[in-house]
Amino acid sequence: MTGILNKCPDRFVETEIDDEIVVMDLESGNFFSLKDTALDIWRLVDGTRSPADIAAELANDYDVAESELADDVAAFLDEALTAGLLEAR
């Protein structure tokens, strides 16, 4: 997966509750509870970063090697893309 990631705000609503963001897919009605690393990834999707940029920033924030979290970042982003919550350009 390459390209810059954008959220598709016309496809979902979100609300922050305590230490999580709950996202509801308006088309399917599915809910996603984003906590911890998923929440950090979601917040980094701002229309200026690629998946590699997000993984690099998280690796820096968590002080770990990028290779340690690249698969988890990719899995989350793939799920959000498949759900239509994100798009890559």
JSON list of C-alpha atoms in Angstrom, two decimals:
[
{"chain": "A", "resi": 1, "resn": "MET", "atom": "CA", "xyz": [0.00, 0.00, 0.00]},
{"chain": "A", "resi": 2, "resn": "THR", "atom": "CA", "xyz": [1.41, 3.35, -1.05]},
{"chain": "A", "resi": 3, "resn": "GLY", "atom": "CA", "xyz": [0.20, 6.88, -1.51]},
{"chain": "A", "resi": 4, "resn": "ILE", "atom": "CA", "xyz": [-1.07, 9.56, 0.78]},
{"chain": "A", "resi": 5, "resn": "LEU", "atom": "CA", "xyz": [-3.96, 8.52, 3.02]},
{"chain": "A", "resi": 6, "resn": "ASN", "atom": "CA", "xyz": [-7.10, 10.55, 3.57]},
{"chain": "A", "resi": 7, "resn": "LYS", "atom": "CA", "xyz": [-10.09, 9.92, 5.75]},
{"chain": "A", "resi": 8, "resn": "CYS", "atom": "CA", "xyz": [-13.49, 9.73, 4.02]},
{"chain": "A", "resi": 9, "resn": "PRO", "atom": "CA", "xyz": [-15.57, 11.78, 6.46]},
{"chain": "A", "resi": 10, "resn": "ASP", "atom": "CA", "xyz": [-18.73, 11.44, 4.37]},
{"chain": "A", "resi": 11, "resn": "ARG", "atom": "CA", "xyz": [-18.59, 7.67, 5.08]},
{"chain": "A", "resi": 12, "resn": "PHE", "atom": "CA", "xyz": [-18.47, 7.78, 8.89]},
{"chain": "A", "resi": 13, "resn": "VAL", "atom": "CA", "xyz": [-19.13, 9.64, 12.10]},
{"chain": "A", "resi": 14, "resn": "GLU", "atom": "CA", "xyz": [-16.77, 9.54, 15.01]},
{"chain": "A", "resi": 15, "resn": "THR", "atom": "CA", "xyz": [-16.82, 10.54, 18.63]},
{"chain": "A", "resi": 16, "resn": "GLU", "atom": "CA", "xyz": [-14.15, 10.55, 21.29]},
{"chain": "A", "resi": 17, "resn": "ILE", "atom": "CA", "xyz": [-15.02, 8.84, 24.55]},
{"chain": "A", "resi": 18, "resn": "ASP", "atom": "CA", "xyz": [-12.37, 8.85, 27.26]},
{"chain": "A", "resi": 19, "resn": "ASP", "atom": "CA", "xyz": [-9.27, 7.20, 25.74]},
{"chain": "A", "resi": 20, "resn": "GLU", "atom": "CA", "xyz": [-10.86, 5.93, 22.55]},
{"chain": "A", "resi": 21, "resn": "ILE", "atom": "CA", "xyz": [-12.52, 7.08, 19.36]},
{"chain": "A", "resi": 22, "resn": "VAL", "atom": "CA", "xyz": [-15.62, 5.23, 18.21]},
{"chain": "A", "resi": 23, "resn": "VAL", "atom": "CA", "xyz": [-16.17, 5.33, 14.46]},
{"chain": "A", "resi": 24, "resn": "MET", "atom": "CA", "xyz": [-19.47, 4.30, 12.87]},
{"chain": "A", "resi": 25, "resn": "ASP", "atom": "CA", "xyz": [-19.54, 3.38, 9.19]},
{"chain": "A", "resi": 26, "resn": "LEU", "atom": "CA", "xyz": [-22.64, 5.13, 7.86]},
{"chain": "A", "resi": 27, "resn": "GLU", "atom": "CA", "xyz": [-23.13, 2.62, 5.05]},
{"chain": "A", "resi": 28, "resn": "SER", "atom": "CA", "xyz": [-22.83, -0.64, 6.98]},
{"chain": "A", "resi": 29, "resn": "GLY", "atom": "CA", "xyz": [-23.62, 0.54, 10.50]},
{"chain": "A", "resi": 30, "resn": "ASN", "atom": "CA", "xyz": [-20.46, -1.18, 11.75]},
{"chain": "A", "resi": 31, "resn": "PHE", "atom": "CA", "xyz": [-18.69, 0.35, 14.73]},
{"chain": "A", "resi": 32, "resn": "PHE", "atom": "CA", "xyz": [-14.93, 0.49, 15.22]},
{"chain": "A", "resi": 33, "resn": "SER", "atom": "CA", "xyz": [-13.42, 1.17, 18.64]},
{"chain": "A", "resi": 34, "resn": "LEU", "atom": "CA", "xyz": [-9.99, 2.74, 18.25]},
{"chain": "A", "resi": 35, "resn": "LYS", "atom": "CA", "xyz": [-7.66, 2.61, 21.23]},
{"chain": "A", "resi": 36, "resn": "ASP", "atom": "CA", "xyz": [-3.95, 2.65, 21.86]},
{"chain": "A", "resi": 37, "resn": "THR", "atom": "CA", "xyz": [-1.95, 2.16, 18.66]},
{"chain": "A", "resi": 38, "resn": "ALA", "atom": "CA", "xyz": [-5.05, 2.14, 16.43]},
{"chain": "A", "resi": 39, "resn": "LEU", "atom": "CA", "xyz": [-6.04, 5.51, 17.86]},
{"chain": "A", "resi": 40, "resn": "ASP", "atom": "CA", "xyz": [-2.54, 6.87, 17.23]},
{"chain": "A", "resi": 41, "resn": "ILE", "atom": "CA", "xyz": [-2.62, 5.62, 13.63]},
{"chain": "A", "resi": 42, "resn": "TRP", "atom": "CA", "xyz": [-6.08, 7.12, 13.06]},
{"chain": "A", "resi": 43, "resn": "ARG", "atom": "CA", "xyz": [-4.92, 10.50, 14.33]},
{"chain": "A", "resi": 44, "resn": "LEU", "atom": "CA", "xyz": [-1.91, 10.44, 11.98]},
{"chain": "A", "resi": 45, "resn": "VAL", "atom": "CA", "xyz": [-4.10, 9.97, 8.90]},
{"chain": "A", "resi": 46, "resn": "ASP", "atom": "CA", "xyz": [-4.40, 13.63, 7.97]},
{"chain": "A", "resi": 47, "resn": "GLY", "atom": "CA", "xyz": [-4.04, 13.78, 4.19]},
{"chain": "A", "resi": 48, "resn": "THR", "atom": "CA", "xyz": [-0.29, 14.45, 4.29]},
{"chain": "A", "resi": 49, "resn": "ARG", "atom": "CA", "xyz": [1.18, 11.06, 5.25]},
{"chain": "A", "resi": 50, "resn": "SER", "atom": "CA", "xyz": [1.70, 7.74, 3.52]},
{"chain": "A", "resi": 51, "resn": "PRO", "atom": "CA", "xyz": [1.55, 4.41, 5.37]},
{"chain": "A", "resi": 52, "resn": "ALA", "atom": "CA", "xyz": [5.36, 4.46, 5.52]},
{"chain": "A", "resi": 53, "resn": "ASP", "atom": "CA", "xyz": [5.29, 7.96, 7.04]},
{"chain": "A", "resi": 54, "resn": "ILE", "atom": "CA", "xyz": [2.80, 6.81, 9.66]},
{"chain": "A", "resi": 55, "resn": "ALA", "atom": "CA", "xyz": [4.87, 3.74, 10.55]},
{"chain": "A", "resi": 56, "resn": "ALA", "atom": "CA", "xyz": [8.04, 5.84, 10.79]},
{"chain": "A", "resi": 57, "resn": "GLU", "atom": "CA", "xyz": [6.38, 8.41, 13.05]},
{"chain": "A", "resi": 58, "resn": "LEU", "atom": "CA", "xyz": [4.95, 5.74, 15.34]},
{"chain": "A", "resi": 59, "resn": "ALA", "atom": "CA", "xyz": [8.31, 3.97, 15.51]},
{"chain": "A", "resi": 60, "resn": "ASN", "atom": "CA", "xyz": [9.85, 7.24, 16.61]},
{"chain": "A", "resi": 61, "resn": "ASP", "atom": "CA", "xyz": [7.07, 7.92, 19.14]},
{"chain": "A", "resi": 62, "resn": "TYR", "atom": "CA", "xyz": [7.26, 4.42, 20.62]},
{"chain": "A", "resi": 63, "resn": "ASP", "atom": "CA", "xyz": [11.06, 4.26, 20.34]},
{"chain": "A", "resi": 64, "resn": "VAL", "atom": "CA", "xyz": [11.02, 0.93, 18.47]},
{"chain": "A", "resi": 65, "resn": "ALA", "atom": "CA", "xyz": [12.27, -0.24, 15.11]},
{"chain": "A", "resi": 66, "resn": "GLU", "atom": "CA", "xyz": [9.83, 0.47, 12.30]},
{"chain": "A", "resi": 67, "resn": "SER", "atom": "CA", "xyz": [9.95, -3.20, 11.33]},
{"chain": "A", "resi": 68, "resn": "GLU", "atom": "CA", "xyz": [8.46, -4.11, 14.73]},
{"chain": "A", "resi": 69, "resn": "LEU", "atom": "CA", "xyz": [5.19, -2.36, 13.99]},
{"chain": "A", "resi": 70, "resn": "ALA", "atom": "CA", "xyz": [4.99, -2.07, 10.20]},
{"chain": "A", "resi": 71, "resn": "ASP", "atom": "CA", "xyz": [2.79, -5.19, 9.83]},
{"chain": "A", "resi": 72, "resn": "ASP", "atom": "CA", "xyz": [0.33, -4.00, 12.49]},
{"chain": "A", "resi": 73, "resn": "VAL", "atom": "CA", "xyz": [0.13, -0.53, 10.93]},
{"chain": "A", "resi": 74, "resn": "ALA", "atom": "CA", "xyz": [-0.45, -2.04, 7.49]},
{"chain": "A", "resi": 75, "resn": "ALA", "atom": "CA", "xyz": [-3.14, -4.41, 8.85]},
{"chain": "A", "resi": 76, "resn": "PHE", "atom": "CA", "xyz": [-5.05, -1.57, 10.50]},
{"chain": "A", "resi": 77, "resn": "LEU", "atom": "CA", "xyz": [-4.81, 0.66, 7.43]},
{"chain": "A", "resi": 78, "resn": "ASP", "atom": "CA", "xyz": [-5.89, -2.20, 5.14]},
{"chain": "A", "resi": 79, "resn": "GLU", "atom": "CA", "xyz": [-8.95, -2.81, 7.32]},
{"chain": "A", "resi": 80, "resn": "ALA", "atom": "CA", "xyz": [-9.87, 0.90, 7.33]},
{"chain": "A", "resi": 81, "resn": "LEU", "atom": "CA", "xyz": [-9.36, 1.11, 3.54]},
{"chain": "A", "resi": 82, "resn": "THR", "atom": "CA", "xyz": [-11.48, -2.01, 2.96]},
{"chain": "A", "resi": 83, "resn": "ALA", "atom": "CA", "xyz": [-14.22, -0.55, 5.19]},
{"chain": "A", "resi": 84, "resn": "GLY", "atom": "CA", "xyz": [-14.14, 2.63, 3.08]},
{"chain": "A", "resi": 85, "resn": "LEU", "atom": "CA", "xyz": [-13.13, 4.85, 5.98]},
{"chain": "A", "resi": 86, "resn": "LEU", "atom": "CA", "xyz": [-9.87, 5.80, 4.26]},
{"chain": "A", "resi": 87, "resn": "GLU", "atom": "CA", "xyz": [-8.70, 6.31, 0.71]},
{"chain": "A", "resi": 88, "resn": "ALA", "atom": "CA", "xyz": [-5.19, 6.36, -0.76]},
{"chain": "A", "resi": 89, "resn": "ARG", "atom": "CA", "xyz": [-4.24, 8.82, -3.46]}
]
